Amino acid sequence: MKIAIIGAGNLGLAIAKGILHSNGATTMYLTKRNTTDIQEYEKYGNVTVTSDNQKAVKNSDILIFAVQPGHLEKILEDVKGSLTENHVIISTITGFNIAKIEGILGAEHHIIRSMPNTAISVGKSMTCICANEKGKKKIDLAKAIFDRMGHSMEIPEEQMQAATVICASGIAFWMRLIRATTQGAIQLGFDAKEAQELAMHTCSGAASLLIESNSHPEAEIDKVTTPKGCTIEGLNEMEHQGLSSSLIRGIVTSFEKISQIKTKQL
Ligand SMILES: NC(=O)C1=CN([C@@H]2O[C@H](COP(=O)(O)OP(=O)(O)OC[C@H]3O[C@@H](n4cnc5c(N)ncnc54)[C@H](OP(=O)(O)O)[C@@H]3O)[C@@H](O)[C@H]2O)C=CC1
Ligand SMILES: O=C(O)[C@@H]1CCC=N1
């Protein structure tokens, strides 16, 4: 697979690392206007770093756009003439809908809209995808690309904003929970490094229990909460302090914010 990442910033580079990590491309182009800080990627023999988006497009089959929303329209206009019907166009841009991309490029292109998260750099992204009518023929290919770097799910485009909150912003939410657990562990006497190790591996184990045994969180909670024991005492106190409620309210607030952001501002 010949892949170009147009906009090798935070997310673009995370995707590039995920692709390198999974040996997912025969060649990869990484583009940005100022390439100095990503030049080192050329040490991987199959990677070309350039500020020439058209060159990247002409030499690639899969085009992953990871620029800021306000830059996308102009970049699409610039590369439009180099596109063929064989290209698969994957956008990661928040809030930029398929109709708008079709409006710039035309509906004859395979267009996939995706929302990965930054864990893609370590092959653990939860990525949601949807496609235009033509792109549906390539949805399995897009799923295969993202499944190599984590787990993917096809969703209706109307749910893309909600998926952004749960999966992309979700990385920040889970980080804060891990950090708070770490602070609790420090208060109980572990040093900072040990405390983080305990918190993050317990978090990873909890998620793996659900993923691998296909069970429900409450069923797993029932297994750990000894009657009159310390777990139920701590858990109930967390709920009295509003743990579930504050998470749900935070998620809904994020969603309200993302819904307010107008495409023209993006
Ligand atoms: N899924 C997720 O977890 C997240 C998704 N996003 C989405 O991903 C997109 C990228 O976000 P993020 O990575 O944080 O943004 P960054 O600003 O870090 O990266 C964007 C990159 O695009 C480059 N760029 C700008 N203009 C051009 C151009 N004409 N041609 C090629 N490259 C260009 C910039 O580099 P230079 O200035 O040198 O050109 C920059 O490195 C956003 O649309 C955002 O909505 C954002 C955060 C998280
Ligand atoms: O915070 C934001 O608005 C963007 C979208 C998802 C992650 N970062």
XYZ file of C-alpha atoms and ligand atoms in Angstrom:
322
model
C 0.000 0.000 0.000
C 1.247 3.455 -0.934
C 0.056 5.903 1.723
C 0.370 9.688 1.975
C -0.305 11.594 5.169
C -1.126 15.171 4.268
C -0.468 17.204 7.416
C 2.098 15.399 9.563
C 1.287 17.173 12.848
C 0.100 15.640 16.138
C -2.427 13.244 14.685
C -0.721 12.762 11.303
C 2.523 11.695 12.956
C 0.646 9.433 15.389
C -0.873 7.721 12.331
C 2.563 7.551 10.663
C 4.001 5.867 13.772
C 1.089 3.409 13.802
C 1.685 2.568 10.148
C 5.422 2.076 10.740
C 4.662 0.035 13.896
C 2.390 -2.308 11.906
C 4.469 -2.395 8.705
C 1.302 -1.120 7.084
C 2.707 0.607 3.989
C 5.085 -0.145 1.155
C 5.788 3.558 0.778
C 4.685 6.522 2.873
C 4.774 10.237 2.090
C 4.589 12.669 5.010
C 3.779 16.270 4.157
C 3.758 19.616 5.953
C 4.848 23.098 4.949
C 7.861 23.240 7.230
C 9.401 19.759 7.114
C 12.488 20.393 9.296
C 11.084 18.759 12.421
C 9.940 15.565 10.637
C 13.001 15.066 8.433
C 14.175 12.271 10.768
C 11.366 10.035 9.451
C 13.328 9.550 6.249
C 15.583 7.217 8.209
C 12.841 4.646 7.622
C 13.786 3.747 4.078
C 10.248 3.770 2.654
C 9.324 7.237 3.988
C 9.536 10.456 1.953
C 9.153 13.794 3.719
C 8.056 16.694 1.535
C 6.092 19.934 1.477
C 4.821 19.065 -1.997
C 1.297 17.707 -1.499
C 0.798 17.074 -5.207
C 3.917 14.897 -5.385
C 2.664 12.911 -2.366
C -0.753 12.466 -3.973
C 0.659 11.391 -7.357
C 2.878 8.761 -5.723
C 0.291 7.287 -3.359
C -3.001 5.335 -3.455
C -4.338 6.054 0.018
C -4.435 9.711 1.073
C -4.916 10.468 4.758
C -5.695 14.142 5.433
C -4.788 15.279 8.972
C -4.553 19.068 8.675
C -6.383 21.647 10.748
C -10.004 22.041 9.563
C -9.412 25.597 8.299
C -6.656 24.369 5.930
C -8.451 21.456 4.312
C -10.476 23.229 1.650
C -7.493 24.971 0.064
C -5.355 21.822 0.190
C -8.112 19.778 -1.492
C -8.451 22.463 -4.186
C -4.655 22.344 -4.731
C -4.422 18.548 -5.128
C -7.730 18.074 -6.954
C -6.061 18.019 -10.375
C -3.727 15.184 -9.322
C -6.512 12.922 -8.052
C -7.668 9.858 -9.951
C -10.746 7.712 -9.364
C -8.489 5.056 -7.815
C -7.380 7.210 -4.917
C -8.921 6.476 -1.544
C -9.347 9.765 0.337
C -9.456 9.419 4.118
C -10.183 12.544 6.142
C -9.563 12.724 9.892
C -10.762 16.310 10.118
C -13.183 17.101 12.926
C -16.489 18.525 11.763
C -15.688 18.574 8.022
C -18.503 16.511 6.552
C -18.487 14.264 3.504
C -20.890 16.519 1.584
C -18.400 19.381 1.912
C -15.525 17.221 0.667
C -17.688 16.016 -2.233
C -18.570 19.647 -2.933
C -14.868 20.389 -3.468
C -13.682 17.169 -5.145
C -16.837 15.688 -6.655
C -18.848 12.627 -5.642
C -16.954 10.334 -8.031
C -14.120 9.850 -5.512
C -13.831 7.231 -2.781
C -14.208 9.391 0.324
C -13.897 7.994 3.827
C -14.356 10.117 6.939
C -12.541 8.759 9.969
C -12.017 9.621 13.617
C -9.007 7.827 15.058
C -7.425 8.731 18.352
C -3.802 9.364 19.267
C -3.340 5.784 20.556
C -3.010 4.957 16.859
C 0.735 5.609 17.350
C 0.958 2.435 19.456
C -1.518 0.381 17.432
C -4.420 0.818 19.882
C -6.728 3.391 18.337
C -10.498 3.113 18.478
C -11.338 4.481 15.048
C -14.821 5.242 13.723
C -15.360 5.471 9.973
C -18.064 6.265 7.438
C -18.013 6.722 3.672
C -19.725 8.426 0.737
C -21.636 6.268 -1.745
C -18.521 5.588 -3.900
C -16.332 5.117 -0.811
C -18.532 2.263 0.473
C -16.665 0.021 -1.975
C -13.457 0.848 -0.084
C -14.793 0.747 3.462
C -13.383 -2.759 4.014
C -9.972 -1.514 2.898
C -10.202 1.452 5.292
C -11.305 -0.869 8.103
C -8.370 -3.159 7.371
C -5.960 -0.197 7.539
C -7.346 1.006 10.883
C -7.736 -2.518 12.314
C -3.989 -2.972 11.898
C -3.603 0.010 14.223
C -6.267 -0.876 16.759
C -9.992 -1.450 16.370
C -12.437 0.175 13.967
C -16.198 0.540 13.681
C -18.326 1.724 10.762
C -20.951 4.210 11.951
C -23.485 6.545 10.286
C -21.997 9.962 9.571
C -24.535 11.601 11.949
C -22.740 9.879 14.840
C -19.283 11.162 13.918
C -19.384 14.110 16.361
C -20.430 11.817 19.209
C -17.658 9.369 18.253
C -15.177 12.260 18.350
C -16.085 12.955 21.978
C -16.052 9.320 23.104
C -12.979 8.140 21.186
C -10.756 11.144 20.366
C -11.455 13.378 23.382
C -11.872 10.122 25.303
C -8.104 9.691 25.392
C -7.913 12.854 27.545
C -10.761 11.690 29.776
C -9.133 8.309 30.438
C -5.748 9.954 30.991
C -7.252 12.130 33.717
C -8.802 9.074 35.397
C -5.464 7.279 35.284
C -3.735 10.369 36.646
C -6.239 10.713 39.512
C -5.774 7.036 40.399
C -2.022 7.637 40.371
C -2.420 10.522 42.803
C -4.474 8.280 45.081
C -1.752 5.627 44.956
C 0.897 8.221 45.857
C -1.191 9.259 48.859
C -1.240 5.584 49.893
C 2.558 5.474 49.830
C 3.745 4.454 46.363
C 6.314 6.610 44.655
C 5.140 8.474 41.571
C 6.599 6.037 39.031
C 5.259 2.955 40.781
C 1.889 4.630 41.284
C 1.503 5.316 37.556
C 2.582 1.771 36.698
C -0.087 0.369 39.039
C -2.767 2.715 37.678
C -2.140 2.243 33.968
C -1.754 -1.536 34.022
C -4.867 -1.925 36.165
C -6.735 0.255 33.648
C -5.404 -1.778 30.743
C -6.351 -5.041 32.530
C -9.881 -3.816 33.200
C -10.401 -2.952 29.512
C -8.858 -6.263 28.408
C -11.208 -8.191 30.734
C -14.191 -6.686 28.937
C -12.719 -7.014 25.444
C -11.452 -10.570 25.799
C -14.231 -12.081 27.907
C -17.010 -10.051 26.299
C -18.499 -9.416 29.725
C -20.346 -6.472 31.271
C -18.611 -3.995 33.608
C -21.150 -4.593 36.413
C -20.565 -8.376 36.214
C -16.831 -7.746 36.692
C -17.545 -5.279 39.528
C -19.685 -7.921 41.287
C -16.690 -10.289 41.217
C -14.465 -7.802 43.082
C -16.877 -6.284 45.592
C -16.641 -8.494 48.689
C -19.707 -7.944 50.933
C -18.804 -5.389 53.606
C -15.395 -5.152 51.907
C -13.200 -2.211 50.938
C -14.094 -2.128 47.209
C -17.814 -1.496 47.620
C -17.099 1.052 50.339
C -14.747 2.998 48.051
C -16.950 2.607 44.984
C -20.061 3.829 46.764
C -18.172 6.843 48.093
C -17.018 7.649 44.549
C -20.641 7.494 43.395
C -21.829 9.660 46.322
C -19.257 12.181 45.070
C -20.729 11.928 41.555
C -18.196 9.804 39.628
C -20.556 8.345 36.984
C -22.647 11.481 36.903
C -19.652 13.767 36.356
C -18.308 11.572 33.552
C -21.661 11.510 31.772
C -22.138 15.252 32.209
C -18.615 15.929 30.907
C -19.243 13.784 27.839
C -22.536 15.553 27.129
C -20.886 18.974 27.610
C -18.129 18.037 25.127
C -20.792 16.928 22.680
C -22.716 20.191 23.086
C -19.493 22.099 22.387
C -18.589 20.094 19.270
C -22.148 20.513 18.012
C -21.865 24.313 18.350
C -18.667 24.586 16.313
C -19.708 25.734 12.902
C -17.995 24.197 9.874
C -17.086 27.680 8.609
C -15.166 28.306 11.855
C -13.387 24.966 11.467
N -8.513 12.116 16.465
C -7.850 12.845 17.337
O -7.433 12.407 18.407
C -7.659 14.189 17.003
C -8.066 14.671 15.793
N -7.823 15.912 15.448
C -8.136 16.383 14.107
O -6.973 16.098 13.294
C -6.620 17.211 12.523
C -5.176 17.561 12.776
O -5.029 17.949 14.131
P -3.583 18.045 14.786
O -2.764 16.914 14.299
O -3.766 18.259 16.220
O -3.085 19.397 14.100
P -1.583 19.902 13.908
O -1.662 21.368 13.777
O -0.673 19.312 14.913
O -1.184 19.254 12.512
C -1.604 19.758 11.289
C -0.392 19.741 10.391
O -0.791 20.175 9.115
C 0.366 20.811 8.541
N -0.080 21.654 7.436
C -0.628 22.877 7.473
N -0.830 23.336 6.219
C -0.410 22.341 5.392
C -0.380 22.211 3.993
N -0.778 23.182 3.169
N 0.094 21.057 3.478
C 0.532 20.063 4.284
N 0.524 20.141 5.622
C 0.057 21.271 6.171
C 0.978 21.591 9.699
O 2.378 21.748 9.568
P 3.015 23.061 8.867
O 2.449 24.232 9.582
O 4.496 22.887 8.980
O 2.537 22.972 7.469
C 0.722 20.665 10.862
O 1.851 19.877 11.175
C -7.565 18.319 12.912
O -8.438 18.519 11.836
C -8.322 17.853 14.122
O -9.685 18.156 14.029
C -7.138 16.674 16.336
C -6.722 16.236 17.564
C -6.983 14.953 18.005
O -10.529 18.919 21.298
C -10.879 18.961 20.113
O -11.685 19.815 19.749
C -10.305 17.981 19.106
C -11.331 17.068 18.540
C -11.034 15.730 19.086
C -9.785 15.878 19.748
N -9.368 17.097 19.701
